[in-house]
PDB file of C-alpha atoms in Angstrom:
ATOM      1  CA  MET A 283      12.678  20.310   3.361  1.00 52.00           C
ATOM      2  CA  ASP A 284      12.846  19.554   7.066  1.00 59.00           C
ATOM      3  CA  ASP A 285       9.045  19.770   7.255  1.00 62.00           C
ATOM      4  CA  ILE A 286       8.793  16.275   5.718  1.00 59.00           C
ATOM      5  CA  VAL A 287      10.711  14.662   8.570  1.00 62.00           C
ATOM      6  CA  MET A 288       8.648  15.075  11.735  1.00 54.00           C
ATOM      7  CA  THR A 289       9.111  13.232  15.005  1.00 60.00           C
ATOM      8  CA  PRO A 290       6.119  11.889  16.985  1.00 56.00           C
ATOM      9  CA  GLU A 291       6.921  14.513  19.616  1.00 62.00           C
ATOM     10  CA  MET A 292       6.428  17.313  17.096  1.00 57.00           C
ATOM     11  CA  THR A 293       3.314  15.712  15.624  1.00 55.00           C
ATOM     12  CA  PRO A 294       0.166  15.987  17.807  1.00 60.00           C
ATOM     13  CA  GLN A 295      -1.324  13.028  15.934  1.00 55.00           C
ATOM     14  CA  GLY A 296       1.837  10.982  16.355  1.00 51.00           C
ATOM     15  CA  ASP A 297      -0.078   8.374  18.369  1.00 59.00           C
ATOM     16  CA  SER A 298      -2.744   7.983  15.687  1.00 61.00           C
ATOM     17  CA  LEU A 299      -0.595   8.309  12.577  1.00 56.00           C
ATOM     18  CA  PRO A 300       2.545   6.165  12.268  1.00 58.00           C
ATOM     19  CA  PRO A 301       5.551   8.540  11.963  1.00 57.00           C
ATOM     20  CA  ILE A 302       7.045   6.139   9.425  1.00 57.00           C
ATOM     21  CA  ASP A 303       4.215   6.558   6.928  1.00 56.00           C
ATOM     22  CA  ILE A 304       4.324  10.350   7.104  1.00 56.00           C
ATOM     23  CA  PRO A 305       7.823  10.890   5.583  1.00 58.00           C
ATOM     24  CA  VAL A 306       7.403   7.992   3.139  1.00 58.00           C
ATOM     25  CA  VAL A 307       4.168   9.347   1.701  1.00 60.00           C
ATOM     26  CA  SER A 308       5.489  12.899   1.691  1.00 68.00           C
ATOM     27  CA  GLU A 309       8.673  11.953  -0.160  1.00 73.00           C
ATOM     28  CA  THR A 310       6.702   9.866  -2.663  1.00 80.00           C
ATOM     29  CA  ASP A 311       4.214  12.635  -3.337  1.00 80.00           C
ATOM     30  CA  ALA A 312       7.005  15.173  -3.604  1.00 76.00           C
ATOM     31  CA  ALA A 313       8.922  12.973  -6.038  1.00 81.00           C
ATOM     32  CA  LYS A 314       5.828  12.446  -8.201  1.00 82.00           C
ATOM     33  CA  ALA A 315       5.069  16.160  -8.107  1.00 76.00           C
ATOM     34  CA  VAL A 316       8.617  17.023  -9.182  1.00 78.00           C
ATOM     35  CA  GLU A 317       8.579  14.403 -11.935  1.00 81.00           C
ATOM     36  CA  GLY A 318       5.206  15.690 -13.121  1.00 79.00           C
ATOM     37  CA  LEU A 319       6.458  19.280 -13.285  1.00 76.00           C
ATOM     38  CA  GLU A 320       9.694  18.329 -15.050  1.00 71.00           C
ATOM     39  CA  ASP A 321       7.924  15.903 -17.387  1.00 63.00           C
TER      40      ASP A 321
END
């Protein structure tokens, strides 16, 4: 899932949203979603 990892250059809101928080939140949500489906 390359969509999770986005560089500030690819993200128009890169200046407003910290690029670090984007992948972290996405991975966390994805993990919870997967765990929820499997559980």
